[in-house]
CSV table of C-alpha atoms in Angstrom, one decimal:
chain,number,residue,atom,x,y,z
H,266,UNK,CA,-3.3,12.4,18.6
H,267,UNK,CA,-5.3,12.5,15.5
H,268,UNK,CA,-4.4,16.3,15.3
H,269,UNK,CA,-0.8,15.2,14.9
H,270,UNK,CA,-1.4,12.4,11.7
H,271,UNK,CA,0.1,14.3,9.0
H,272,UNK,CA,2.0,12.9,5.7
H,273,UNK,CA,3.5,14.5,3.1
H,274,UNK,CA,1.9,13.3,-0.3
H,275,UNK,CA,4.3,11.3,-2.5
H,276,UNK,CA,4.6,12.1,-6.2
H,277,UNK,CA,2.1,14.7,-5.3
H,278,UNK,CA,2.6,17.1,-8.8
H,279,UNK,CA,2.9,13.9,-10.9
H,280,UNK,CA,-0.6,12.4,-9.4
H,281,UNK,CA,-2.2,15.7,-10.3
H,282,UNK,CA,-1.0,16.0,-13.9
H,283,UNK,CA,-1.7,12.2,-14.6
H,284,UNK,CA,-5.2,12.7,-12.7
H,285,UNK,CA,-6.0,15.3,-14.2
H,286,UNK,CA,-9.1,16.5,-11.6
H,287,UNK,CA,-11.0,19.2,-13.5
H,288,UNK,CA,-13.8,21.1,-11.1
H,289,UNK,CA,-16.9,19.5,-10.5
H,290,UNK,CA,-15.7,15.3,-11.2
H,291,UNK,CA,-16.0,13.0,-8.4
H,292,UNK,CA,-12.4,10.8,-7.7
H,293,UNK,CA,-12.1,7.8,-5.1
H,294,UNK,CA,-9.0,8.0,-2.9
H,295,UNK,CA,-8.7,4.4,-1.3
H,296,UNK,CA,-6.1,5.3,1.2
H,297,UNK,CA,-7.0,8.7,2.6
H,298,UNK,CA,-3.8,9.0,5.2
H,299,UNK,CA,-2.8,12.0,5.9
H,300,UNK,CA,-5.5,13.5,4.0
H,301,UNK,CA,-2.2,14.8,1.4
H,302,UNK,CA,-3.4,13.6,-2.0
H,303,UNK,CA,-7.1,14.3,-1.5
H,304,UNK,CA,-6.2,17.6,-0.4
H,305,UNK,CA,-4.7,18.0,-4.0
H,306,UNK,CA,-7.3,17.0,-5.5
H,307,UNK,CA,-9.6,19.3,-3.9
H,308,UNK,CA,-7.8,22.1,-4.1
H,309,UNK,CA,-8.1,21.3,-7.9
H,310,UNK,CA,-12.1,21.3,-7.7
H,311,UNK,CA,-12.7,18.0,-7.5
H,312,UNK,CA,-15.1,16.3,-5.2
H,313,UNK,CA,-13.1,13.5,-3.3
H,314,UNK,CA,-14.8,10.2,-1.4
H,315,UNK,CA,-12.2,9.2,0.8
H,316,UNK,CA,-11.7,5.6,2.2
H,317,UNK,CA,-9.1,4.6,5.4
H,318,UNK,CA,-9.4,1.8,8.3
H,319,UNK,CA,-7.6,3.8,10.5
H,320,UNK,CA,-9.7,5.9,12.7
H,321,UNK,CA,-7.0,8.2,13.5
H,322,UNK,CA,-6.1,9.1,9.8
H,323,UNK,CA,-10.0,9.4,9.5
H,324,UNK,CA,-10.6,11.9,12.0
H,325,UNK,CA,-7.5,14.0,11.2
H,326,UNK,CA,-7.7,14.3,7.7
H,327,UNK,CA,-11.4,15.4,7.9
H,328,UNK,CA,-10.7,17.9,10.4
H,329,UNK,CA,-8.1,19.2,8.0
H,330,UNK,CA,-10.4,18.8,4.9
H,331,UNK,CA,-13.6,20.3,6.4
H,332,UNK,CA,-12.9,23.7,4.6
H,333,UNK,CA,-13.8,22.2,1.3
H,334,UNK,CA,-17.3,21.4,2.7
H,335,UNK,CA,-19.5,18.4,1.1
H,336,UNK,CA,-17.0,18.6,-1.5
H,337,UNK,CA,-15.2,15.8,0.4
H,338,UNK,CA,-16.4,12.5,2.0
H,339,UNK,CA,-14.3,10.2,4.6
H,340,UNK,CA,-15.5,6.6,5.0
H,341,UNK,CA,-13.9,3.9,7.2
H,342,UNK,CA,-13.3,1.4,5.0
H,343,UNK,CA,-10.4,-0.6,3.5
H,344,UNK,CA,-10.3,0.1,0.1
H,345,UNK,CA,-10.4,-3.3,-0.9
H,346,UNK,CA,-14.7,-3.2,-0.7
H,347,UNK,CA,-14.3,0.8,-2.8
H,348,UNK,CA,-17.4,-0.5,-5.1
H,349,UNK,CA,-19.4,-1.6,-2.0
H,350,UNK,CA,-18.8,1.3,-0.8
H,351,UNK,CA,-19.8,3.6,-4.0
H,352,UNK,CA,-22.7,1.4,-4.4
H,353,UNK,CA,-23.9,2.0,-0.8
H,354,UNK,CA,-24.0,5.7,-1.2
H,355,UNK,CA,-25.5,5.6,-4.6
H,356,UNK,CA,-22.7,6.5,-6.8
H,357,UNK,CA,-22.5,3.8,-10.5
H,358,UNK,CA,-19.2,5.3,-11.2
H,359,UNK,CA,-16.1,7.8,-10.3
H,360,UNK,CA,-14.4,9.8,-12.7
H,361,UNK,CA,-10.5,9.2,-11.1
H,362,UNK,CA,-9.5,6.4,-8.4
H,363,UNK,CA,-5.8,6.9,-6.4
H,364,UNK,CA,-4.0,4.2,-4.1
H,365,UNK,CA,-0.8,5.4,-1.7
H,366,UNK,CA,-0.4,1.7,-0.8
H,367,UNK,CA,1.9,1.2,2.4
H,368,UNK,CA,2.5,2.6,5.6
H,369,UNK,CA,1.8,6.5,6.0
H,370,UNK,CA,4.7,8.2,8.5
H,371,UNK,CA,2.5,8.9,11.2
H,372,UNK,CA,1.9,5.2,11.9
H,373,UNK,CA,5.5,4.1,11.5
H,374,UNK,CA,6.3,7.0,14.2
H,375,UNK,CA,3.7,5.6,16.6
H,376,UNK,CA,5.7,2.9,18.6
H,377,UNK,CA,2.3,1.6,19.9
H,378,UNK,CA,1.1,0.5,16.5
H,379,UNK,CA,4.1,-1.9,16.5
H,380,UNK,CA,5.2,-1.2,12.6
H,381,UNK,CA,8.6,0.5,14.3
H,382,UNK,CA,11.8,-1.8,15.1
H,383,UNK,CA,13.2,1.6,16.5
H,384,UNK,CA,11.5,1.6,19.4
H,385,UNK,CA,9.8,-0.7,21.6
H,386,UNK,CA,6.1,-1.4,20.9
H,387,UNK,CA,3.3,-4.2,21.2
H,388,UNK,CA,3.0,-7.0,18.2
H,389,UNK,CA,0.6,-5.4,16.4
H,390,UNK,CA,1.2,-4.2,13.1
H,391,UNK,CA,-2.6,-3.1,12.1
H,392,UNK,CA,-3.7,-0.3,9.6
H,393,UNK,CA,-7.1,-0.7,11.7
H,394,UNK,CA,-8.1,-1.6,15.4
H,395,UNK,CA,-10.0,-5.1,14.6
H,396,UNK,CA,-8.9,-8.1,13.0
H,397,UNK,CA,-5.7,-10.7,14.5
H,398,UNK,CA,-3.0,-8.8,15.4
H,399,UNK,CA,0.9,-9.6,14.5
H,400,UNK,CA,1.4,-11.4,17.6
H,401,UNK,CA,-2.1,-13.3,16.8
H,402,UNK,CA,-0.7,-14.5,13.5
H,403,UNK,CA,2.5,-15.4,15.1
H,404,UNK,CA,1.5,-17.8,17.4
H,405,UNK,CA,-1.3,-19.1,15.0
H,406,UNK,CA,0.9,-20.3,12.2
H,407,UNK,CA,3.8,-22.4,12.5
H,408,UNK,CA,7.6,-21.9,11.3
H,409,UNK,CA,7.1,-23.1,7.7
H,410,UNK,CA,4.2,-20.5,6.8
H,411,UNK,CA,6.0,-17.6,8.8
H,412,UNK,CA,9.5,-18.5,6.7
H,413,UNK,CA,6.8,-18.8,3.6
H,414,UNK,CA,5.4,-15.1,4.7
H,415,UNK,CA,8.8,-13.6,5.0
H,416,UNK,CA,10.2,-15.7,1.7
H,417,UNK,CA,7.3,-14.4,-0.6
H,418,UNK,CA,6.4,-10.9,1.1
H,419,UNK,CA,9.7,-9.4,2.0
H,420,UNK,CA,12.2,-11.1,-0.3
H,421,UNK,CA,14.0,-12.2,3.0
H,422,UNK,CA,17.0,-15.0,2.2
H,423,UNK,CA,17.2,-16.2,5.3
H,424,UNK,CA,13.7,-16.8,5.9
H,425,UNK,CA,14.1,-20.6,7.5
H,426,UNK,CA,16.7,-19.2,10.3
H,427,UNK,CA,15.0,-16.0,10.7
H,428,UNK,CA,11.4,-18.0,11.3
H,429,UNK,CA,13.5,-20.6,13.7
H,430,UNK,CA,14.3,-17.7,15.7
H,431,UNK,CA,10.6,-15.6,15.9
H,432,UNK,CA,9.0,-18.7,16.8
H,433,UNK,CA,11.5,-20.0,19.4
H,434,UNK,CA,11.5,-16.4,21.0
H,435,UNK,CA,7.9,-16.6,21.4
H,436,UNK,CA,8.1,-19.3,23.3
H,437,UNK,CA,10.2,-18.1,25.7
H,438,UNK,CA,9.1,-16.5,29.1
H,439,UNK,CA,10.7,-12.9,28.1
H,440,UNK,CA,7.7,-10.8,26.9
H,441,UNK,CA,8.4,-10.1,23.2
H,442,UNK,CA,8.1,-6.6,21.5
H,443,UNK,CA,9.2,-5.0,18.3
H,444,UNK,CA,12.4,-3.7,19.1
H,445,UNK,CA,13.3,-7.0,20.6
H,446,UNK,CA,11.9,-8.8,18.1
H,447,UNK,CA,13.9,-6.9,15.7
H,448,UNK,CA,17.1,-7.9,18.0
H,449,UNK,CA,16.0,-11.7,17.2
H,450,UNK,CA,15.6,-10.6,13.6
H,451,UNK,CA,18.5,-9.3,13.4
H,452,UNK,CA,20.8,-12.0,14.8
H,453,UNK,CA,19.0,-14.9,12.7
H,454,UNK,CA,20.9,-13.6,10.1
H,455,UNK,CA,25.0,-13.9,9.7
H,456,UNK,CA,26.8,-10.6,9.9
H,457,UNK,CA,28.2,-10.1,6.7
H,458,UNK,CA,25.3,-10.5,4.9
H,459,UNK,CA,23.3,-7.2,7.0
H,460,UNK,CA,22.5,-5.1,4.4
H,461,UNK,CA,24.3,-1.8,4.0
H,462,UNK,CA,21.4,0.8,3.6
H,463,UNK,CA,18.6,-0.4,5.7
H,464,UNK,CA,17.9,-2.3,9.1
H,465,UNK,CA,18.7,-6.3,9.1
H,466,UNK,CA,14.7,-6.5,10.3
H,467,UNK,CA,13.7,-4.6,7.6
H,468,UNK,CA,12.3,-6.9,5.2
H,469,UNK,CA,11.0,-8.8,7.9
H,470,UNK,CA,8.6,-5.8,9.4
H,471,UNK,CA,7.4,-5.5,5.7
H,472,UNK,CA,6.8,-8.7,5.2
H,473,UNK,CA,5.0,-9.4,8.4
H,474,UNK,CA,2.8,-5.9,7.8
H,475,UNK,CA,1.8,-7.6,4.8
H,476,UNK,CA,0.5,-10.7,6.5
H,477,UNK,CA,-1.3,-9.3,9.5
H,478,UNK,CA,-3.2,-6.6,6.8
H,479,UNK,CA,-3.7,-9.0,3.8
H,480,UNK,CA,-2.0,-5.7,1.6
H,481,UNK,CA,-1.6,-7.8,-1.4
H,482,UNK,CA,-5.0,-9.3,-1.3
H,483,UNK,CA,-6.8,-5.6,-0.9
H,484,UNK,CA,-4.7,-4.3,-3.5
H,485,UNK,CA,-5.8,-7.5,-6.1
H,486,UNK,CA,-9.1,-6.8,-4.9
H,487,UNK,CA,-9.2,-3.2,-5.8
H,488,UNK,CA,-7.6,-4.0,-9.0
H,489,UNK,CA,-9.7,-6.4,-10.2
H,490,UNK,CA,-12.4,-3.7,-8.9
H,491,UNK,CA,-11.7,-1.1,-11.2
H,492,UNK,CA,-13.7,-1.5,-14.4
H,493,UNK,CA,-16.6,-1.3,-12.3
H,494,UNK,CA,-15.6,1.3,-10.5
H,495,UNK,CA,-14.3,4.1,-13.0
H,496,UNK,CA,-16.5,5.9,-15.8
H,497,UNK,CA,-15.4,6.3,-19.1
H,498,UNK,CA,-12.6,8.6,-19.6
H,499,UNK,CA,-11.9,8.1,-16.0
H,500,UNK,CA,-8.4,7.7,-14.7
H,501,UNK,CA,-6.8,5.1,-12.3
H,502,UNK,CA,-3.4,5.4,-10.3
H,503,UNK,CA,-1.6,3.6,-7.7
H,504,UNK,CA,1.5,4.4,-6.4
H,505,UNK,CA,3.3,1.2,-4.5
H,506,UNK,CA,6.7,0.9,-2.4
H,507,UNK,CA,7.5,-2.3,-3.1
H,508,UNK,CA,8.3,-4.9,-5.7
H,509,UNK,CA,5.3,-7.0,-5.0
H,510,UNK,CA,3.0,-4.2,-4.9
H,511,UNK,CA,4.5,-3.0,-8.4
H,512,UNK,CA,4.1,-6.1,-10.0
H,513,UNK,CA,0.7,-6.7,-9.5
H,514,UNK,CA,-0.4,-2.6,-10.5
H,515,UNK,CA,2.2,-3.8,-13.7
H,516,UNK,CA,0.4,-7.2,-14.7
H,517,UNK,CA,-2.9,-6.0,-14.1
H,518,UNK,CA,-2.9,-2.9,-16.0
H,519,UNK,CA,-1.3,-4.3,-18.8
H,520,UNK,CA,-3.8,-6.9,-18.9
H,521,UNK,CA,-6.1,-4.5,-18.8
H,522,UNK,CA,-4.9,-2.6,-21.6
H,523,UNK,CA,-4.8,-5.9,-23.9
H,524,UNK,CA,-7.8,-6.0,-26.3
H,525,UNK,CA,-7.1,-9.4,-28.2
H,526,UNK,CA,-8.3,-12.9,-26.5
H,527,UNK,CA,-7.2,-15.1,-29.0
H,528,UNK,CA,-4.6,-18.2,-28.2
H,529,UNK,CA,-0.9,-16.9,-28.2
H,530,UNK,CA,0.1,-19.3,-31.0
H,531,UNK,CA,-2.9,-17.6,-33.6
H,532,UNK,CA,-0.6,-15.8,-36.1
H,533,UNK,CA,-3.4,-13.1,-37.0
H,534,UNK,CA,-5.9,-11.9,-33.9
H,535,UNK,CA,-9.1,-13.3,-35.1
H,536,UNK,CA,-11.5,-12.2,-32.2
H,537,UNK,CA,-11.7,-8.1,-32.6
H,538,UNK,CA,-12.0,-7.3,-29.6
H,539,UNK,CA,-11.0,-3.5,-28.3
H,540,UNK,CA,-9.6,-2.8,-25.4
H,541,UNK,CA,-11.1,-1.0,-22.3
H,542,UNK,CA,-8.3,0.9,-21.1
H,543,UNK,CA,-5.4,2.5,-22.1
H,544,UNK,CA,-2.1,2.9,-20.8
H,545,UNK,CA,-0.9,6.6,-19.6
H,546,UNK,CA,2.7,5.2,-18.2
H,547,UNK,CA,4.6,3.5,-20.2
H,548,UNK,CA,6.9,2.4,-17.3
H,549,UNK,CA,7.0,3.6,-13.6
H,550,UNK,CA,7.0,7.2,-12.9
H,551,UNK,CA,9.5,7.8,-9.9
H,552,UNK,CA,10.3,10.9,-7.5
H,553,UNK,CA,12.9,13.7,-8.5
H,554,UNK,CA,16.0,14.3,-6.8
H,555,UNK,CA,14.8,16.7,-5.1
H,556,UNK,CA,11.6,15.2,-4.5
H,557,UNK,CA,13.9,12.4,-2.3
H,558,UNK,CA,16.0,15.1,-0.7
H,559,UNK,CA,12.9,16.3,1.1
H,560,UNK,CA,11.2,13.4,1.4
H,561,UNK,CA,13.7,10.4,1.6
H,562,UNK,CA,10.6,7.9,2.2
H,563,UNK,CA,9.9,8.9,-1.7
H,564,UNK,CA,12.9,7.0,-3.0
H,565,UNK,CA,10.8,3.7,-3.4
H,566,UNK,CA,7.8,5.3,-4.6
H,567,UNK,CA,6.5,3.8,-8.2
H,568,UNK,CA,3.7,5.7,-9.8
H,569,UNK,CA,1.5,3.7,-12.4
H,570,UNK,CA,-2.0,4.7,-14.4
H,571,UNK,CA,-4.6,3.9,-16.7
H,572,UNK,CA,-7.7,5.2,-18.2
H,573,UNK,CA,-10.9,4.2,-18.9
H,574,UNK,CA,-12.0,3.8,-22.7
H,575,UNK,CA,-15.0,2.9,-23.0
């Protein structure tokens, strides 16, 4: 199986010239996947630490890595704890970090890791194997939270009806999977409002993965990680796929980049303070035409980065 977990890198030409690996520097990849982007950055002559809770993307992407020797370094980890995981192996301080936040292909086309509405698969929904699975969290919150979870995470306007009818399916005596959860999904919500380009469950699914995998708090966690983690002159990117996810790389970076601590109503900055890091995008760097035409999963990719001052 693990022979099998491939993924094409996203933005893979735009990570490498806003990267920037030169031979010899040491990068983090927090979501190792597929193995595509630290692949990239190997190839460039960089050493690569490589972080992933999913054992299957672990032992795949090492097995395809293994040629570039003790260049590269997998850990199991979620890349929430990266500076834990530095510190553990003895490292202050990387020289690039990279995030690929979402789901890789390989797990959506696994029906038995339950992220797929296409076909039927157990509620599960977990980037690992430990920790409360989707049917867990289900049955553990009640119908305000899970409309709450599916308001917030997936932007879903008929959260209350679609929440009414997750909960109310659980309780009945036919077992409850994804496909026919995505049937419930589905017919919580009036007809003429399905959306035209993607499945009525859609939003849904995300919004749930986010939930079971606390995505959102990882990713704030990594952010907030990253002046401890990067050296000087050391470069930070994270590609996201979602609004949420964009945001918070957005606001945080920019807050990053802000020197000045003074109140907002103090005409003239008084403190003098210099920022950290500066911005390398201005705004979101997205895929190419053609980029989408051979990878369609691309389309929704947003590309932010920073580096490190001082």
């Amino acid at each position: 199986m693990s022979a099998d977990f491939r993924h094409e890198p996203v933005l893979a030409n735009e990570v490498l010239e806003l990267l920037r690996p030169r031979p010899g520097e040491l990068f983090l990849d927090g979501t190792l996947g597929g193995g595509g982007h630290s692949g990239l950055l190997l190839e460039a002559g960089a050493r690569v630490i490589a972080l992933d809770k999913d054992p299957r993307a672990l032992a795949a992407a090492t097995a395809r890595l293994a040629r570039f020797g003790e260049a590269f370094r997998a850990v199991r980890s979620d890349f929430r704890d990266a500076k834990n995981v530095l510190e553990a192996l003895g490292i202050g301080a990387v020289d690039g970090a990279l995030v690929d936040l979402g789901v890789s292909s390989p797990q959506l086309d696994e029906a038995e890791r339950g992220f797929s509405f296409s076909r039927p698969g157990p509620l599960d929904m977990r980037m690992g194997d430990t920790g409360e699975t989707l049917e867990d969290l289900l049955r553990r919150i009640d119908e305000r939270e899970l409309a709450r979870i599916l308001r917030e995470y997936g932007e879903e306007p008929f959260a209350r009806p679609v929440a009414r009818a997750i909960k109310a399916a659980l309780e009945a005596e036919a077992p409850l999977d994804t496909a026919r959860l995505a049937e419930v999904v589905a017919g919580a919500i009036p007809r003429k409002a399905w959306p035209h380009r993607i499945h009525p469950a859609t939003r849904t699914f995300q919004a749930l993965r986010i939930a079971v995998n606390d995505e959102l708090g990882a990713l704030a966690a990594w952010l907030d990680g990253l002046p401890g983690v990067l050296a000087p002159g050391g470069r930070a990117a994270a590609i996201s796929f979602h609004s949420l996810e964009d945001r918070m790389v957005k606001e945080k970076f920019r807050a990053l980049t802000q020197a000045c601590t003074c109140p907002p109503d103090l005409p003239v900055c008084a403190c003098g303070a210099k920022a950290s890091f500066a911005a390398i995008t201005r705004k979101a760097v997205k895929a190419s035409d053609d980029e989408i035409a051979r990878n369609p999963r691309a389309r929704s990719a947003r590309l932010r980065a920073v580096e490190k001052l001082r």
